[in-house]
PDB file of C-alpha atoms in Angstrom:
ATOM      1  CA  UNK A   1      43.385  -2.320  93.516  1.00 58.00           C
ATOM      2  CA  UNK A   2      41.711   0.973  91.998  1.00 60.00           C
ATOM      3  CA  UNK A   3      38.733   1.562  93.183  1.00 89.00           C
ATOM      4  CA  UNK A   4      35.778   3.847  94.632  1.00 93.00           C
ATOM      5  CA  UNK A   5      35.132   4.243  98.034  1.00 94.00           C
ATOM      6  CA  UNK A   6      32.117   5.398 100.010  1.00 94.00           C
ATOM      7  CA  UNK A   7      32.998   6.416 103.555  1.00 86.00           C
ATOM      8  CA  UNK A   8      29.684   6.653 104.771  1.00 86.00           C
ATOM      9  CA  UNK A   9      27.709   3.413 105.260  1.00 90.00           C
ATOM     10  CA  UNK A  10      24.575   4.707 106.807  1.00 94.00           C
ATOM     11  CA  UNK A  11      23.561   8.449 107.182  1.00 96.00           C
ATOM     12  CA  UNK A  12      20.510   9.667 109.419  1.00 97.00           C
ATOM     13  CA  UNK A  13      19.835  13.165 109.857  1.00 96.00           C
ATOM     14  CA  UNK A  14      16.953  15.367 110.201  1.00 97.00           C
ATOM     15  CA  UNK A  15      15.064  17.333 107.684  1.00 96.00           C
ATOM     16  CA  UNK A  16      16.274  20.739 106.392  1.00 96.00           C
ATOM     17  CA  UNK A  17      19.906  19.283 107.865  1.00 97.00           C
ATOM     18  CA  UNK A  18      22.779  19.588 105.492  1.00 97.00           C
ATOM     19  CA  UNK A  19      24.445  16.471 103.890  1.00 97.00           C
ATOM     20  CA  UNK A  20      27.452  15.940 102.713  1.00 97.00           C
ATOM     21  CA  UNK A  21      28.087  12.342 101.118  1.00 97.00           C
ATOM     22  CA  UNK A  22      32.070  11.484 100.216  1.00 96.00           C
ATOM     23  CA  UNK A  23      33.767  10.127  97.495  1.00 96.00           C
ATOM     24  CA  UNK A  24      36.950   9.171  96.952  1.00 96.00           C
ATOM     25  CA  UNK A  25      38.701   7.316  93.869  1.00 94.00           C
ATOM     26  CA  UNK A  26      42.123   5.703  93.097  1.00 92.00           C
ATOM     27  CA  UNK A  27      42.267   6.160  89.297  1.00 86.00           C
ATOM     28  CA  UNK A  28      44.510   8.595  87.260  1.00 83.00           C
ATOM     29  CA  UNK A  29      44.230  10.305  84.401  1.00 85.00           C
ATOM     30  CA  UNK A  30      40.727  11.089  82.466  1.00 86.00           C
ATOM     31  CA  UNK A  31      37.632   9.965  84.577  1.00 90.00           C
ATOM     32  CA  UNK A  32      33.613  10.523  84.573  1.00 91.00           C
ATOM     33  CA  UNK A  33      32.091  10.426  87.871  1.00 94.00           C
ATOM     34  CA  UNK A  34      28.552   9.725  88.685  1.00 94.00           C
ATOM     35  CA  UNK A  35      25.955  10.294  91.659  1.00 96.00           C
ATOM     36  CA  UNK A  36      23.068   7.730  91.457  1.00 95.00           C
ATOM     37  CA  UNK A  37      20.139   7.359  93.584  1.00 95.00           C
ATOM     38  CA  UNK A  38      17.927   4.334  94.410  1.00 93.00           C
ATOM     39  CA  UNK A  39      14.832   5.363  96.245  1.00 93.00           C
ATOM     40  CA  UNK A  40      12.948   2.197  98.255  1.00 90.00           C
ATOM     41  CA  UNK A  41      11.667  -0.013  95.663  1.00 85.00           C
ATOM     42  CA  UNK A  42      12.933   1.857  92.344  1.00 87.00           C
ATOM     43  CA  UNK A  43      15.310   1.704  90.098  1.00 84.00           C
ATOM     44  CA  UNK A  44      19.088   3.731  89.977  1.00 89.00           C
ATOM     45  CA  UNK A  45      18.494   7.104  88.798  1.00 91.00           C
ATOM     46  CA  UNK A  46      21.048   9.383  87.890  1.00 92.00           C
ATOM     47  CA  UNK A  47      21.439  12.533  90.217  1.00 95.00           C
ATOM     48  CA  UNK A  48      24.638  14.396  88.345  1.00 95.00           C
ATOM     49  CA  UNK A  49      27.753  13.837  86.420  1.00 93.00           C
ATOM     50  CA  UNK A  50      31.204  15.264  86.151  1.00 93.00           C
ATOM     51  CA  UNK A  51      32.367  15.221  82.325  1.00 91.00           C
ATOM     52  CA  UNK A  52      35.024  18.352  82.427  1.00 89.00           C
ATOM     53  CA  UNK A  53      34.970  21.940  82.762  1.00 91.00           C
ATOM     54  CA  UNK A  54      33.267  23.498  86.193  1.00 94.00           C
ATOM     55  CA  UNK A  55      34.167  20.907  88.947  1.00 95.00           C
ATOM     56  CA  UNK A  56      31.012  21.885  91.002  1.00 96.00           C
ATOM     57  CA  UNK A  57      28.278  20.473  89.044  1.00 96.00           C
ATOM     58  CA  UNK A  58      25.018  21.220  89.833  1.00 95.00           C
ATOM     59  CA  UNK A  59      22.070  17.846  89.342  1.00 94.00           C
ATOM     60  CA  UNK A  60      18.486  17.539  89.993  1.00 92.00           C
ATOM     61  CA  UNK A  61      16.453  17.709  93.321  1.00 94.00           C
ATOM     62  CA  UNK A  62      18.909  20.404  94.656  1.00 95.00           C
ATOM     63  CA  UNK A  63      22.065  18.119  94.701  1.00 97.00           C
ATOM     64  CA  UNK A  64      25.518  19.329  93.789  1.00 97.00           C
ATOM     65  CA  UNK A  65      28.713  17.429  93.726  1.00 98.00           C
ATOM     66  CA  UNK A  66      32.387  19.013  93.252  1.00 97.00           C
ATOM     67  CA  UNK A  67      35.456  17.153  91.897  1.00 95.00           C
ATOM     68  CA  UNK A  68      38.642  17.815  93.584  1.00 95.00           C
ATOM     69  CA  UNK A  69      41.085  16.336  91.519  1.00 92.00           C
ATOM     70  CA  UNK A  70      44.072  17.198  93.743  1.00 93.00           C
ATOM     71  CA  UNK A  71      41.805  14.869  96.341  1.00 95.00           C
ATOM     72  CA  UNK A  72      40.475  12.274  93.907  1.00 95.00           C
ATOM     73  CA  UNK A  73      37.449  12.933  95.566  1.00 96.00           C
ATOM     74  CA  UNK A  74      33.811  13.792  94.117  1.00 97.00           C
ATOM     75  CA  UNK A  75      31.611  14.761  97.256  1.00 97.00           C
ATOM     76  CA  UNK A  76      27.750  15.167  97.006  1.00 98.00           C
ATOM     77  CA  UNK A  77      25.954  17.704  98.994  1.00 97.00           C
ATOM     78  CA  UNK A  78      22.587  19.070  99.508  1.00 97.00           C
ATOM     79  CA  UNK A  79      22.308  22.253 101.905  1.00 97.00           C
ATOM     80  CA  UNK A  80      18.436  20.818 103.065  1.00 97.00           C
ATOM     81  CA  UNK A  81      17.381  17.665 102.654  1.00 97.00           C
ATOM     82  CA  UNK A  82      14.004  16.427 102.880  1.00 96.00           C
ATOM     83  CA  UNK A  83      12.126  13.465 103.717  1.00 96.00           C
ATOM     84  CA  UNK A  84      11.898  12.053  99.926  1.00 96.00           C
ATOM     85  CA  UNK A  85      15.153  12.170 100.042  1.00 97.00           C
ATOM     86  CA  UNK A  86      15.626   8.641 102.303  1.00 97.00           C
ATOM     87  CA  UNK A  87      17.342   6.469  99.678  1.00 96.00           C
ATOM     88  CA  UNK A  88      21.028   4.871  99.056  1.00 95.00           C
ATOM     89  CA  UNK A  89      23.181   6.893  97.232  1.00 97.00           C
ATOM     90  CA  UNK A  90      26.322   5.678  94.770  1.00 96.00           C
ATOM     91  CA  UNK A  91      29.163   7.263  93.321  1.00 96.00           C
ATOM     92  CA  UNK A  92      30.428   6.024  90.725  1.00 94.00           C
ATOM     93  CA  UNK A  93      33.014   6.657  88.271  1.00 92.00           C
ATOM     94  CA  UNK A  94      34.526   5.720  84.449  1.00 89.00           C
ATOM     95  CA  UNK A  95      38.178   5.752  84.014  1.00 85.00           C
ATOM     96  CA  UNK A  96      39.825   5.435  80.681  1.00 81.00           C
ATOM     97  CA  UNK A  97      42.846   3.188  82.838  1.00 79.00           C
ATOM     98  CA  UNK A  98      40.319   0.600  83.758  1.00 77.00           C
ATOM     99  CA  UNK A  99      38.951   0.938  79.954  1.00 76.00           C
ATOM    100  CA  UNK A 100      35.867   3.034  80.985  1.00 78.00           C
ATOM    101  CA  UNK A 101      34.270   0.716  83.085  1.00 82.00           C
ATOM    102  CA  UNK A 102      31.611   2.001  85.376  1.00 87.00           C
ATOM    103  CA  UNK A 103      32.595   0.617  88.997  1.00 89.00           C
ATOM    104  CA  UNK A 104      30.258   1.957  91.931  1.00 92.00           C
ATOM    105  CA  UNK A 105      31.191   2.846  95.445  1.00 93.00           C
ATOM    106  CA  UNK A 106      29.443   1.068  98.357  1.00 91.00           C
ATOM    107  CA  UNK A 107      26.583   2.842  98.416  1.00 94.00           C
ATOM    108  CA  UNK A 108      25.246   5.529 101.405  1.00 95.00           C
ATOM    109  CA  UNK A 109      22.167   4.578 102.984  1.00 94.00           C
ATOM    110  CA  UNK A 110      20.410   7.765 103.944  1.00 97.00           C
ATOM    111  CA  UNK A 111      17.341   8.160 106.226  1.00 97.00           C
ATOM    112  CA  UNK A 112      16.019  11.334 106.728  1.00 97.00           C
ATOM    113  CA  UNK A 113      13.479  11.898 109.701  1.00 95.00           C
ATOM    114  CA  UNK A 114      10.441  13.844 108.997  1.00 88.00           C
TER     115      UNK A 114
ATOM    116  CA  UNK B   1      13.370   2.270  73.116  1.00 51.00           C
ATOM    117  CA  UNK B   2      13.121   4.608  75.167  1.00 76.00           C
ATOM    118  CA  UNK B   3      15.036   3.284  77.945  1.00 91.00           C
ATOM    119  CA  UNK B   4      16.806   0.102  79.055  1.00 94.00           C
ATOM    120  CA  UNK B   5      14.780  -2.426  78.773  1.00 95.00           C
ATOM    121  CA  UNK B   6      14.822  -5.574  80.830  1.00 96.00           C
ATOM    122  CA  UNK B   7      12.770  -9.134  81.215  1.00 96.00           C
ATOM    123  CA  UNK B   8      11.682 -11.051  82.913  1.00 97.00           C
ATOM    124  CA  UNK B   9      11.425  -8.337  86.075  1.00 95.00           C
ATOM    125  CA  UNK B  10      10.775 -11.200  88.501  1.00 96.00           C
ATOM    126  CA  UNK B  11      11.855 -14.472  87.986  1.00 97.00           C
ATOM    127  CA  UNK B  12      11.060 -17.252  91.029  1.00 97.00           C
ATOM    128  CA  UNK B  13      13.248 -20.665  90.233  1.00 97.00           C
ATOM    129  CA  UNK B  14      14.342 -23.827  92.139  1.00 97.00           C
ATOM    130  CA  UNK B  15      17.427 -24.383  93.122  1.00 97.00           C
ATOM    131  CA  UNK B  16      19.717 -26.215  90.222  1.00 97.00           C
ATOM    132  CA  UNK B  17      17.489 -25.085  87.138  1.00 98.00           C
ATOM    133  CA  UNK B  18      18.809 -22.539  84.594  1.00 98.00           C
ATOM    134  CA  UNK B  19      17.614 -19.144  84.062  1.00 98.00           C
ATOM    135  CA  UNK B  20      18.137 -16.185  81.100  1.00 98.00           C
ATOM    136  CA  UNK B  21      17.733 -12.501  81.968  1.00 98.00           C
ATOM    137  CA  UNK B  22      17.395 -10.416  78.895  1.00 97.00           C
ATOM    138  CA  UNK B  23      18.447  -6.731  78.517  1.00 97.00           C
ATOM    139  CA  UNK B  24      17.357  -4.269  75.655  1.00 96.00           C
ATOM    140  CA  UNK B  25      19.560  -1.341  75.619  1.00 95.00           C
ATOM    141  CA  UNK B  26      18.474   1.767  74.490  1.00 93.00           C
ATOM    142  CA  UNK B  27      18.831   2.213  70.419  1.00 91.00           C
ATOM    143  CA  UNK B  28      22.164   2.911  68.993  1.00 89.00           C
ATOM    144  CA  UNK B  29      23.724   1.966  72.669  1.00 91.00           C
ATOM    145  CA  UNK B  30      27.069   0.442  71.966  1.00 89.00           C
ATOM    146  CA  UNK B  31      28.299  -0.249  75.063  1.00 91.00           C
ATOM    147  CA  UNK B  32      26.159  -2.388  77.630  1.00 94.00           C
ATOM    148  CA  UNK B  33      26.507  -3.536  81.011  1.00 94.00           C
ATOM    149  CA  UNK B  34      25.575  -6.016  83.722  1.00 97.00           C
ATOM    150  CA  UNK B  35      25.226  -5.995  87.051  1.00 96.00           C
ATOM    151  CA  UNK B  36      24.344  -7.178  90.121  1.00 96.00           C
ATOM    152  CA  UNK B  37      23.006  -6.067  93.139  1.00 92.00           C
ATOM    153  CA  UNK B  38      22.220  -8.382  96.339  1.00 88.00           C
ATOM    154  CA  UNK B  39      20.301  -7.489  99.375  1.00 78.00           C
ATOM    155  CA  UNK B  40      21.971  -5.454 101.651  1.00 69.00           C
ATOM    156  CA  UNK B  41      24.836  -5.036  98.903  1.00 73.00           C
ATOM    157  CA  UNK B  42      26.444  -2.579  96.732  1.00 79.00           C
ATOM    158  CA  UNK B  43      26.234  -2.580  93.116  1.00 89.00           C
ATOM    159  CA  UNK B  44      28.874  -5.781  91.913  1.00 91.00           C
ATOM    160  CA  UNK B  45      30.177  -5.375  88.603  1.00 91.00           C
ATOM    161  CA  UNK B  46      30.106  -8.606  86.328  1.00 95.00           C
ATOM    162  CA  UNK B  47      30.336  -7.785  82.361  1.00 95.00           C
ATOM    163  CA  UNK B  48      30.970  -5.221  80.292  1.00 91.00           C
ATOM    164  CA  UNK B  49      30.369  -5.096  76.111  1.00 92.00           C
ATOM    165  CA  UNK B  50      31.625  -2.563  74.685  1.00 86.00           C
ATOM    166  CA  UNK B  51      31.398  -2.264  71.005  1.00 82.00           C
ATOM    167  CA  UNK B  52      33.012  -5.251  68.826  1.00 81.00           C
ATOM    168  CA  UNK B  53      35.744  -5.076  71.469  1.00 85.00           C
ATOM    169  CA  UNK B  54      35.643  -8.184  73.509  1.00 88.00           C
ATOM    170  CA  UNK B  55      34.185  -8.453  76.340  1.00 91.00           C
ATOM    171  CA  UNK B  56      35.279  -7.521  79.946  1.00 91.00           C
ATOM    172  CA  UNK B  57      34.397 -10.723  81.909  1.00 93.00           C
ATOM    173  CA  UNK B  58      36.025  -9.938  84.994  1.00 91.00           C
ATOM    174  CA  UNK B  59      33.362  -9.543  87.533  1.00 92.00           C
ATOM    175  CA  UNK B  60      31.315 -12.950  86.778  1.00 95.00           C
ATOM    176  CA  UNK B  61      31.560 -14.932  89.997  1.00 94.00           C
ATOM    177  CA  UNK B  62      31.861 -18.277  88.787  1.00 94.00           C
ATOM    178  CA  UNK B  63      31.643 -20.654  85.547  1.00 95.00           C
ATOM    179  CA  UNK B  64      28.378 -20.993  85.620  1.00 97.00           C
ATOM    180  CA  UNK B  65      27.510 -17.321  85.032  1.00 97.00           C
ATOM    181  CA  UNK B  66      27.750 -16.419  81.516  1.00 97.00           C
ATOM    182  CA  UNK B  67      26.382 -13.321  78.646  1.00 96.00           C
ATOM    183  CA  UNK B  68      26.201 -12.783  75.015  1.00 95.00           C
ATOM    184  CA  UNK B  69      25.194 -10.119  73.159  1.00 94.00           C
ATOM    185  CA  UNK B  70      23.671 -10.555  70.062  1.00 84.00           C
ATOM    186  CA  UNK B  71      24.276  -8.193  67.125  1.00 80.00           C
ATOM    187  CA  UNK B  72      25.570  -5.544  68.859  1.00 76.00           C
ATOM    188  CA  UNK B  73      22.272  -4.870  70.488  1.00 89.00           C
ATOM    189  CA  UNK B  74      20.122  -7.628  72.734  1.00 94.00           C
ATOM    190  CA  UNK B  75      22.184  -8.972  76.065  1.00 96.00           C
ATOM    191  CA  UNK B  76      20.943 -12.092  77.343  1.00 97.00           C
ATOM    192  CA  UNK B  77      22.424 -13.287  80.934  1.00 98.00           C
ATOM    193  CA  UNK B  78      22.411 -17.555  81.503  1.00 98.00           C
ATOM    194  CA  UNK B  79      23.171 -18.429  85.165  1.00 98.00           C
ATOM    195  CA  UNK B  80      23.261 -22.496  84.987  1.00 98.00           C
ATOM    196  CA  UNK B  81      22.689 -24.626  87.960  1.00 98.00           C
ATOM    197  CA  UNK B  82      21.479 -21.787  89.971  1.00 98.00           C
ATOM    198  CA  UNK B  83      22.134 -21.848  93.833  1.00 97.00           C
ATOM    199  CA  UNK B  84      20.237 -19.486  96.638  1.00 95.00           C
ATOM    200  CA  UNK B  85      23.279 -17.013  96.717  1.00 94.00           C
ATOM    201  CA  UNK B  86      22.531 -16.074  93.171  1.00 96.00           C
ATOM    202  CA  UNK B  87      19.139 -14.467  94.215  1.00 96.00           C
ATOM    203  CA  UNK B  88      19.762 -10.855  93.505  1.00 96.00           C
ATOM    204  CA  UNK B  89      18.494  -8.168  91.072  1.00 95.00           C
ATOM    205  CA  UNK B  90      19.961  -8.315  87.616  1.00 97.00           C
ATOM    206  CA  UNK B  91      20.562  -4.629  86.374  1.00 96.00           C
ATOM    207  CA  UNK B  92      21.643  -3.695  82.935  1.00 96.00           C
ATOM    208  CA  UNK B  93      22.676  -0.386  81.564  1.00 94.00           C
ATOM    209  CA  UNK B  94      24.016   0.900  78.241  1.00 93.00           C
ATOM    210  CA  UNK B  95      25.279   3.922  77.274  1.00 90.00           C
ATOM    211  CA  UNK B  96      25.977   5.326  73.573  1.00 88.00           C
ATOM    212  CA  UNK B  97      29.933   4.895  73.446  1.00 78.00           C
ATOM    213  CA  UNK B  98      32.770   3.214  75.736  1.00 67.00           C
ATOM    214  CA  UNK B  99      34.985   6.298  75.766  1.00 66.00           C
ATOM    215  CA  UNK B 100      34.952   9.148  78.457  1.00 66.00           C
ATOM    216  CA  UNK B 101      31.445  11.633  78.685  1.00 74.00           C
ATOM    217  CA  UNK B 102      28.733   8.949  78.530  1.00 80.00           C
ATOM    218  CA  UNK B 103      26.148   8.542  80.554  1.00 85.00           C
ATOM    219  CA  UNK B 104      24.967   5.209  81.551  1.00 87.00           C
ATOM    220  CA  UNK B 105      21.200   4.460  81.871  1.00 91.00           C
ATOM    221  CA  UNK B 106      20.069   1.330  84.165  1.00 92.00           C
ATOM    222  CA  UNK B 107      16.841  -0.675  83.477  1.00 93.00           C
ATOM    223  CA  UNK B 108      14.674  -1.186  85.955  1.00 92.00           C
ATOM    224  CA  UNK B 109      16.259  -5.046  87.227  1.00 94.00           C
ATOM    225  CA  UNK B 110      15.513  -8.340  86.991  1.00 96.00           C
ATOM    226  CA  UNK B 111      14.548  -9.814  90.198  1.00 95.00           C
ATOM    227  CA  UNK B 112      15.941 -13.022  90.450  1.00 97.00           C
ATOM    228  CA  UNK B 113      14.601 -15.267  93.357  1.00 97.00           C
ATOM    229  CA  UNK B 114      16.366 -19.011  93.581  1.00 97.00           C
ATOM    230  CA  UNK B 115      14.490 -21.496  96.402  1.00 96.00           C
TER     231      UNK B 115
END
């Protein structure tokens, strides 16, 4: 079945480490893909998107994802996290051959150490 | 509005009584979504409106889940005979089209709770 897939479950690191969350997809043709972010208690925020044009898109808090399309992947990376960054992370992605549904990855539960 | 509206955000309800999320997506929204995340669980897919197109009912669970939406605009979620396993949060988004390069804002959740 297509899909999105998170290969990271749980991620702990230390501040001012670099992370690197994966993505990988199983859709052809035209898709959007999506980073959201749940910090404890909140609601899903968007972090970045992936429309067209330059596949290393740059999002808020530092965060940068590129799309690989060779790789059907869409990796998210930040070069130094910090504590307020301890949240779950989702990729997600639209694809016009599942008629632009949004499905989500598993999610990345990150916990960075002060 | 501004945003993605959603009510009630907690909802507390015994076991075999129906309950009705509601979801006001942003203005002029055509598409809107539910879905719903458990504890400890990804984010699990269960409708999909999008436009006067019908909808995509592939991810409700079971019969007793259902959704309309009303005038293009107001989504209202019924789960009948509610069991514990349905206690989750409720999120809805919307975005402005169905077709490739929109975004798609959440609400906040509905916190179901099912003793």
């Amino acid at each position: 079945a297509q899909s999105v897939s998170q290969h990271n479950h749980h991620v702990i690191l230390s501040e001012a480490a670099s992370l690197e969350l994966g993505c990988n997809y199983s859709y052809g043709g035209t898709v959007n893909l999506f980073w959201y972010v749940q910090y404890p208690g909140q609601h899903l925020q968007l972090l970045l998107k992936y429309f067209s044009g330059d596949p290393l898109v740059k999002g808020i808090k530092g965060f940068e994802a590129e799309f690989i399309k060779s790789k059907f992947s869409f990796n998210l990376r930040k070069p130094s996290v910090q504590w307020s960054d301890t949240a779950e992370y989702f990729c997600a992605v639209t694809a016009r051959a599942a008629g632009n549904k949004l499905t989500f990855g598993g999610g990345t539960r990150v916990l960075v150490k002060p | 509005g501004a945003g993605v509206s959603q009510s009630p955000s907690n909802k507390v309800t015994e076991k075999g009584k129906d309950v009705e999320l509601r979801c006001d997506p942003i203005s002029g929204h055509t598409a809107l979504y539910w879905y719903r995340q458990s504890l400890g669980q990804g984010l699990e897919f269960l409708i999909y409106f999008q436009g006067n197109s019908a909808p995509d009912k592939s991810g409700l669970p079971s019969d007793r889940f259902s959704a309309e939406r009303t005038g293009g605009s107001v989504s209202t979620l019924t789960i009948q005979r509610t069991q514990q396993e349905d206690s989750a949060v409720y999120l809805c988004a919307s975005s402005v089209g169905t077709g490739t390069g929109n975004t798609i804002y959440f609400g906040e959740g509905s916190w179901l709770t099912v003793v």
